[in-house]
Amino acid sequence: QVHLVESGGGLVQSGGSLVLSCAASGSIFGFDLMAWYRQAPGKPRELVGEIASGGAPNYADSVKGRFTISSGSAEKPVTLQMHSLKPGDTAIYYCYVLHSDGIGYWGQGTQVTVSS
């Protein structure tokens, strides 16, 4: 079974930066897509950024130019660099990996809080 664990969240002032990482254990070879999602209290979970195997990154309009998603190894499949953070970025951030057989895996989430 694949397990994903996010890290790097915390409290940061508006305009600051954070880097989120996702560590994976278990078999994860053959993935098709890696992504970051976020969910604020009372709001639906939304896609922040994604990158498919052999493809270019795709971002939500709200984070374009500020966030960068990067693919990595099977043990650390995806990271998210966040700059110029705003209070509206406050949410729990989740990493997600989709395997070629159609099975997806989620991390437990890491809290990002941006203060004014």
Tab-separated table of N, CA and C in Angstrom:
chain	number	residue	atom	x	y	z
A	1	GLN	N	0.836	-1.179	0.000
A	1	GLN	CA	0.000	0.000	0.000
A	1	GLN	C	0.885	1.250	0.000
A	2	VAL	N	0.504	2.240	-0.789
A	2	VAL	CA	1.238	3.481	-0.877
A	2	VAL	C	0.759	4.447	0.199
A	3	HIS	N	1.708	5.083	0.893
A	3	HIS	CA	1.400	6.103	1.886
A	3	HIS	C	2.088	7.400	1.494
A	4	LEU	N	1.349	8.495	1.552
A	4	LEU	CA	1.871	9.811	1.248
A	4	LEU	C	1.797	10.681	2.489
A	5	VAL	N	2.873	11.415	2.779
A	5	VAL	CA	2.924	12.280	3.944
A	5	VAL	C	3.435	13.648	3.535
A	6	GLU	N	2.614	14.679	3.754
A	6	GLU	CA	3.008	16.046	3.443
A	6	GLU	C	3.782	16.657	4.613
A	7	SER	N	4.620	17.625	4.297
A	7	SER	CA	5.338	18.377	5.312
A	7	SER	C	5.649	19.769	4.775
A	8	GLY	N	5.999	20.683	5.669
A	8	GLY	CA	6.392	22.022	5.275
A	8	GLY	C	5.368	23.101	5.560
A	9	GLY	N	4.192	22.724	6.020
A	9	GLY	CA	3.178	23.712	6.338
A	9	GLY	C	3.517	24.458	7.618
A	10	GLY	N	2.767	25.524	7.868
A	10	GLY	CA	2.991	26.319	9.061
A	10	GLY	C	2.339	27.674	8.956
A	11	LEU	N	2.735	28.555	9.861
A	11	LEU	CA	2.219	29.927	9.912
A	11	LEU	C	3.223	30.871	9.272
A	12	VAL	N	2.741	31.688	8.349
A	12	VAL	CA	3.607	32.638	7.657
A	12	VAL	C	2.855	33.949	7.452
A	13	GLN	N	3.588	35.053	7.426
A	13	GLN	CA	2.978	36.354	7.190
A	13	GLN	C	2.673	36.558	5.714
A	14	SER	N	1.712	37.414	5.443
A	14	SER	CA	1.377	37.756	4.071
A	14	SER	C	2.626	38.226	3.329
A	15	GLY	N	2.809	37.695	2.119
A	15	GLY	CA	3.980	38.023	1.325
A	15	GLY	C	5.131	37.056	1.502
A	16	GLY	N	5.010	36.144	2.450
A	16	GLY	CA	6.059	35.187	2.720
A	16	GLY	C	6.020	33.983	1.803
A	17	SER	N	6.896	33.021	2.100
A	17	SER	CA	7.040	31.836	1.269
A	17	SER	C	7.071	30.571	2.109
A	18	LEU	N	6.629	29.481	1.510
A	18	LEU	CA	6.709	28.154	2.094
A	18	LEU	C	6.948	27.146	0.982
A	19	VAL	N	7.587	26.030	1.324
A	19	VAL	CA	7.772	24.933	0.392
A	19	VAL	C	7.178	23.675	1.007
A	20	LEU	N	6.228	23.072	0.323
A	20	LEU	CA	5.595	21.848	0.771
A	20	LEU	C	6.210	20.653	0.052
A	21	SER	N	6.445	19.586	0.813
A	21	SER	CA	6.990	18.363	0.251
A	21	SER	C	6.051	17.199	0.515
A	22	CYS	N	6.153	16.184	-0.323
A	22	CYS	CA	5.354	14.976	-0.184
A	22	CYS	C	6.283	13.779	-0.246
A	23	ALA	N	6.323	13.009	0.836
A	23	ALA	CA	7.135	11.802	0.893
A	23	ALA	C	6.249	10.576	0.712
A	24	ALA	N	6.731	9.600	-0.054
A	24	ALA	CA	5.957	8.406	-0.353
A	24	ALA	C	6.698	7.149	0.070
A	25	SER	N	5.950	6.176	0.571
A	25	SER	CA	6.481	4.857	0.872
A	25	SER	C	5.606	3.812	0.193
A	26	GLY	N	6.187	2.658	-0.110
A	26	GLY	CA	5.471	1.647	-0.850
A	26	GLY	C	5.657	1.832	-2.344
A	27	SER	N	5.101	0.932	-3.107
A	27	SER	CA	5.245	0.973	-4.558
A	27	SER	C	4.470	2.140	-5.144
A	28	ILE	N	5.174	2.961	-5.928
A	28	ILE	CA	4.537	4.113	-6.552
A	28	ILE	C	4.989	4.250	-8.008
A	29	PHE	N	5.660	3.254	-8.513
A	29	PHE	CA	6.146	3.284	-9.882
A	29	PHE	C	4.988	3.214	-10.865
A	30	GLY	N	5.096	3.962	-11.948
A	30	GLY	CA	4.083	3.952	-12.985
A	30	GLY	C	3.006	5.011	-12.843
A	31	PHE	N	3.280	6.086	-12.111
A	31	PHE	CA	2.292	7.149	-11.920
A	31	PHE	C	2.042	7.916	-13.213
A	32	ASP	N	0.831	8.424	-13.339
A	32	ASP	CA	0.450	9.239	-14.492
A	32	ASP	C	0.386	10.725	-14.174
A	33	LEU	N	0.087	11.055	-12.932
A	33	LEU	CA	-0.115	12.449	-12.563
A	33	LEU	C	0.213	12.686	-11.096
A	34	MET	N	0.761	13.850	-10.810
A	34	MET	CA	1.026	14.299	-9.450
A	34	MET	C	0.381	15.658	-9.266
A	35	ALA	N	-0.163	15.905	-8.093
A	35	ALA	CA	-0.916	17.136	-7.901
A	35	ALA	C	-0.925	17.578	-6.453
A	36	TRP	N	-1.250	18.848	-6.256
A	36	TRP	CA	-1.528	19.426	-4.949
A	36	TRP	C	-2.935	19.996	-4.950
A	37	TYR	N	-3.675	19.706	-3.911
A	37	TYR	CA	-4.999	20.253	-3.683
A	37	TYR	C	-4.998	20.999	-2.359
A	38	ARG	N	-6.018	21.824	-2.151
A	38	ARG	CA	-6.168	22.484	-0.862
A	38	ARG	C	-7.645	22.614	-0.522
A	39	GLN	N	-7.924	22.715	0.766
A	39	GLN	CA	-9.288	22.853	1.232
A	39	GLN	C	-9.337	23.777	2.445
A	40	ALA	N	-10.077	24.859	2.310
A	40	ALA	CA	-10.302	25.786	3.404
A	40	ALA	C	-11.579	25.387	4.134
A	41	PRO	N	-11.732	25.759	5.406
A	41	PRO	CA	-12.935	25.409	6.156
A	41	PRO	C	-14.204	25.876	5.465
A	42	GLY	N	-15.163	24.972	5.311
A	42	GLY	CA	-16.423	25.304	4.682
A	42	GLY	C	-16.373	25.431	3.176
A	43	LYS	N	-15.239	25.126	2.574
A	43	LYS	CA	-15.068	25.241	1.132
A	43	LYS	C	-14.773	23.883	0.513
A	44	PRO	N	-15.114	23.707	-0.768
A	44	PRO	CA	-14.769	22.453	-1.446
A	44	PRO	C	-13.264	22.328	-1.652
A	45	ARG	N	-12.805	21.105	-1.733
A	45	ARG	CA	-11.407	20.889	-2.061
A	45	ARG	C	-11.164	21.324	-3.504
A	46	GLU	N	-10.078	22.045	-3.742
A	46	GLU	CA	-9.791	22.559	-5.066
A	46	GLU	C	-8.385	22.204	-5.505
A	47	LEU	N	-8.232	22.077	-6.805
A	47	LEU	CA	-6.922	21.797	-7.381
A	47	LEU	C	-6.066	23.046	-7.336
A	48	VAL	N	-4.855	22.917	-6.824
A	48	VAL	CA	-3.893	24.010	-6.801
A	48	VAL	C	-2.976	23.936	-8.015
A	49	GLY	N	-2.404	22.777	-8.235
A	49	GLY	CA	-1.528	22.563	-9.374
A	49	GLY	C	-1.353	21.088	-9.636
A	50	GLU	N	-1.060	20.749	-10.872
A	50	GLU	CA	-0.856	19.363	-11.249
A	50	GLU	C	0.164	19.276	-12.371
A	51	ILE	N	0.797	18.130	-12.469
A	51	ILE	CA	1.732	17.884	-13.558
A	51	ILE	C	1.644	16.413	-13.934
A	52	ALA	N	1.322	16.149	-15.192
A	52	ALA	CA	1.196	14.789	-15.701
A	52	ALA	C	2.534	14.295	-16.225
A	53	SER	N	2.656	12.982	-16.294
A	53	SER	CA	3.864	12.383	-16.841
A	53	SER	C	4.074	12.862	-18.271
A	54	GLY	N	5.203	13.489	-18.528
A	54	GLY	CA	5.515	13.992	-19.853
A	54	GLY	C	4.806	15.267	-20.231
A	55	GLY	N	4.126	15.903	-19.282
A	55	GLY	CA	3.365	17.103	-19.563
A	55	GLY	C	3.891	18.334	-18.860
A	56	ALA	N	3.236	19.456	-19.129
A	56	ALA	CA	3.577	20.729	-18.511
A	56	ALA	C	2.690	20.972	-17.296
A	57	PRO	N	3.153	21.779	-16.336
A	57	PRO	CA	2.340	22.057	-15.148
A	57	PRO	C	1.070	22.816	-15.485
A	58	ASN	N	0.057	22.587	-14.692
A	58	ASN	CA	-1.203	23.294	-14.800
A	58	ASN	C	-1.557	23.842	-13.421
A	59	TYR	N	-1.993	25.118	-13.361
A	59	TYR	CA	-2.252	25.775	-12.087
A	59	TYR	C	-3.627	26.404	-12.051
A	60	ALA	N	-4.162	26.505	-10.849
A	60	ALA	CA	-5.358	27.303	-10.656
A	60	ALA	C	-5.028	28.770	-10.931
A	61	ASP	N	-5.995	29.507	-11.466
A	61	ASP	CA	-5.759	30.909	-11.789
A	61	ASP	C	-5.323	31.722	-10.566
A	62	SER	N	-5.815	31.358	-9.410
A	62	SER	CA	-5.535	32.113	-8.199
A	62	SER	C	-4.082	32.017	-7.737
A	63	VAL	N	-3.339	31.024	-8.230
A	63	VAL	CA	-1.962	30.836	-7.785
A	63	VAL	C	-0.942	30.978	-8.904
A	64	LYS	N	-1.388	31.190	-10.116
A	64	LYS	CA	-0.466	31.324	-11.245
A	64	LYS	C	0.510	32.473	-11.015
A	65	GLY	N	1.775	32.188	-11.265
A	65	GLY	CA	2.813	33.182	-11.073
A	65	GLY	C	3.366	33.238	-9.672
A	66	ARG	N	2.709	32.572	-8.713
A	66	ARG	CA	3.151	32.585	-7.325
A	66	ARG	C	3.593	31.208	-6.833
A	67	PHE	N	2.954	30.151	-7.344
A	67	PHE	CA	3.256	28.783	-6.924
A	67	PHE	C	3.936	28.029	-8.052
A	68	THR	N	4.783	27.074	-7.689
A	68	THR	CA	5.440	26.219	-8.658
A	68	THR	C	5.376	24.777	-8.191
A	69	ILE	N	4.827	23.903	-9.029
A	69	ILE	CA	4.768	22.482	-8.721
A	69	ILE	C	5.905	21.777	-9.450
A	70	SER	N	6.560	20.852	-8.752
A	70	SER	CA	7.688	20.133	-9.327
A	70	SER	C	7.561	18.646	-9.047
A	71	SER	N	7.789	17.833	-10.064
A	71	SER	CA	7.794	16.393	-9.895
A	71	SER	C	9.182	15.934	-9.477
A	72	GLY	N	9.237	14.812	-8.779
A	72	GLY	CA	10.510	14.310	-8.290
A	72	GLY	C	10.652	12.823	-8.488
A	73	SER	N	11.107	12.132	-7.451
A	73	SER	CA	11.333	10.702	-7.492
A	73	SER	C	10.128	9.941	-6.974
A	74	ALA	N	10.221	8.613	-7.020
A	74	ALA	CA	9.146	7.778	-6.502
A	74	ALA	C	8.982	7.956	-4.991
A	75	GLU	N	10.078	8.241	-4.273
A	75	GLU	CA	10.026	8.420	-2.826
A	75	GLU	C	9.603	9.826	-2.420
A	76	LYS	N	9.808	10.783	-3.297
A	76	LYS	CA	9.399	12.163	-3.069
A	76	LYS	C	8.811	12.686	-4.376
A	77	PRO	N	7.572	12.313	-4.672
A	77	PRO	CA	7.034	12.508	-6.021
A	77	PRO	C	6.689	13.942	-6.407
A	78	VAL	N	6.404	14.815	-5.444
A	78	VAL	CA	5.960	16.147	-5.808
A	78	VAL	C	6.226	17.150	-4.690
A	79	THR	N	6.591	18.374	-5.078
A	79	THR	CA	6.764	19.479	-4.137
A	79	THR	C	5.997	20.689	-4.641
A	80	LEU	N	5.755	21.625	-3.746
A	80	LEU	CA	5.046	22.851	-4.101
A	80	LEU	C	5.763	24.031	-3.471
A	81	GLN	N	6.302	24.906	-4.307
A	81	GLN	CA	6.923	26.135	-3.853
A	81	GLN	C	5.891	27.254	-3.897
A	82	MET	N	5.701	27.922	-2.775
A	82	MET	CA	4.688	28.959	-2.665
A	82	MET	C	5.350	30.274	-2.283
A	83	HIS	N	5.103	31.310	-3.069
A	83	HIS	CA	5.652	32.639	-2.831
A	83	HIS	C	4.529	33.669	-2.832
A	84	SER	N	4.834	34.830	-2.286
A	84	SER	CA	3.861	35.929	-2.220
A	84	SER	C	2.530	35.450	-1.657
A	85	LEU	N	2.600	34.742	-0.556
A	85	LEU	CA	1.406	34.148	0.031
A	85	LEU	C	0.426	35.204	0.524
A	86	LYS	N	-0.844	34.889	0.379
A	86	LYS	CA	-1.937	35.764	0.773
A	86	LYS	C	-2.803	35.062	1.809
A	87	PRO	N	-3.558	35.826	2.609
A	87	PRO	CA	-4.469	35.182	3.563
A	87	PRO	C	-5.434	34.204	2.896
A	88	GLY	N	-5.823	34.467	1.656
A	88	GLY	CA	-6.706	33.574	0.924
A	88	GLY	C	-6.097	32.224	0.601
A	89	ASP	N	-4.794	32.079	0.777
A	89	ASP	CA	-4.130	30.798	0.564
A	89	ASP	C	-4.245	29.881	1.775
A	90	THR	N	-4.767	30.381	2.876
A	90	THR	CA	-4.903	29.585	4.089
A	90	THR	C	-5.815	28.389	3.848
A	91	ALA	N	-5.303	27.196	4.106
A	91	ALA	CA	-6.044	25.962	3.853
A	91	ALA	C	-5.203	24.774	4.292
A	92	ILE	N	-5.816	23.599	4.267
A	92	ILE	CA	-5.066	22.365	4.390
A	92	ILE	C	-4.668	21.933	2.988
A	93	TYR	N	-3.405	21.641	2.805
A	93	TYR	CA	-2.876	21.266	1.504
A	93	TYR	C	-2.600	19.767	1.461
A	94	TYR	N	-3.030	19.120	0.372
A	94	TYR	CA	-2.911	17.683	0.208
A	94	TYR	C	-2.127	17.348	-1.057
A	95	CYS	N	-1.252	16.354	-0.980
A	95	CYS	CA	-0.637	15.845	-2.194
A	95	CYS	C	-1.419	14.644	-2.696
A	96	TYR	N	-1.344	14.418	-3.990
A	96	TYR	CA	-2.102	13.358	-4.646
A	96	TYR	C	-1.278	12.771	-5.784
A	97	VAL	N	-1.312	11.447	-5.899
A	97	VAL	CA	-0.617	10.751	-6.979
A	97	VAL	C	-1.577	9.761	-7.623
A	98	LEU	N	-1.652	9.794	-8.950
A	98	LEU	CA	-2.483	8.873	-9.709
A	98	LEU	C	-1.586	7.888	-10.440
A	99	HIS	N	-1.828	6.598	-10.205
A	99	HIS	CA	-1.056	5.555	-10.865
A	99	HIS	C	-1.648	5.223	-12.225
A	100	SER	N	-0.849	4.564	-13.059
A	100	SER	CA	-1.270	4.234	-14.416
A	100	SER	C	-2.438	3.254	-14.454
A	101	ASP	N	-2.665	2.521	-13.358
A	101	ASP	CA	-3.788	1.592	-13.294
A	101	ASP	C	-5.075	2.264	-12.829
A	102	GLY	N	-5.047	3.581	-12.637
A	102	GLY	CA	-6.238	4.322	-12.268
A	102	GLY	C	-6.455	4.491	-10.779
A	103	ILE	N	-5.550	4.014	-9.941
A	103	ILE	CA	-5.675	4.139	-8.495
A	103	ILE	C	-4.974	5.407	-8.021
A	104	GLY	N	-5.681	6.210	-7.245
A	104	GLY	CA	-5.127	7.429	-6.702
A	104	GLY	C	-4.848	7.312	-5.214
A	105	TYR	N	-3.870	8.092	-4.732
A	105	TYR	CA	-3.487	8.072	-3.325
A	105	TYR	C	-3.378	9.498	-2.813
A	106	TRP	N	-3.866	9.708	-1.594
A	106	TRP	CA	-3.871	11.012	-0.943
A	106	TRP	C	-3.017	11.007	0.314
A	107	GLY	N	-2.402	12.147	0.602
A	107	GLY	CA	-1.749	12.344	1.875
A	107	GLY	C	-2.749	12.794	2.919
A	108	GLN	N	-2.291	12.966	4.162
A	108	GLN	CA	-3.179	13.350	5.256
A	108	GLN	C	-3.403	14.861	5.336
A	109	GLY	N	-2.588	15.624	4.637
A	109	GLY	CA	-2.721	17.067	4.615
A	109	GLY	C	-1.783	17.774	5.569
A	110	THR	N	-1.427	19.002	5.224
A	110	THR	CA	-0.613	19.854	6.084
A	110	THR	C	-1.209	21.262	6.083
A	111	GLN	N	-1.287	21.872	7.259
A	111	GLN	CA	-1.942	23.168	7.407
A	111	GLN	C	-1.029	24.306	6.997
A	112	VAL	N	-1.551	25.198	6.160
A	112	VAL	CA	-0.877	26.441	5.802
A	112	VAL	C	-1.758	27.595	6.256
A	113	THR	N	-1.216	28.468	7.089
A	113	THR	CA	-1.954	29.625	7.588
A	113	THR	C	-1.172	30.892	7.269
A	114	VAL	N	-1.810	31.817	6.576
A	114	VAL	CA	-1.182	33.071	6.176
A	114	VAL	C	-1.864	34.215	6.914
A	115	SER	N	-1.104	34.945	7.705
A	115	SER	CA	-1.637	36.054	8.482
A	115	SER	C	-1.409	37.378	7.761
A	116	SER	N	-2.225	38.376	8.108
A	116	SER	CA	-2.108	39.699	7.507
A	116	SER	C	-0.948	40.472	8.100
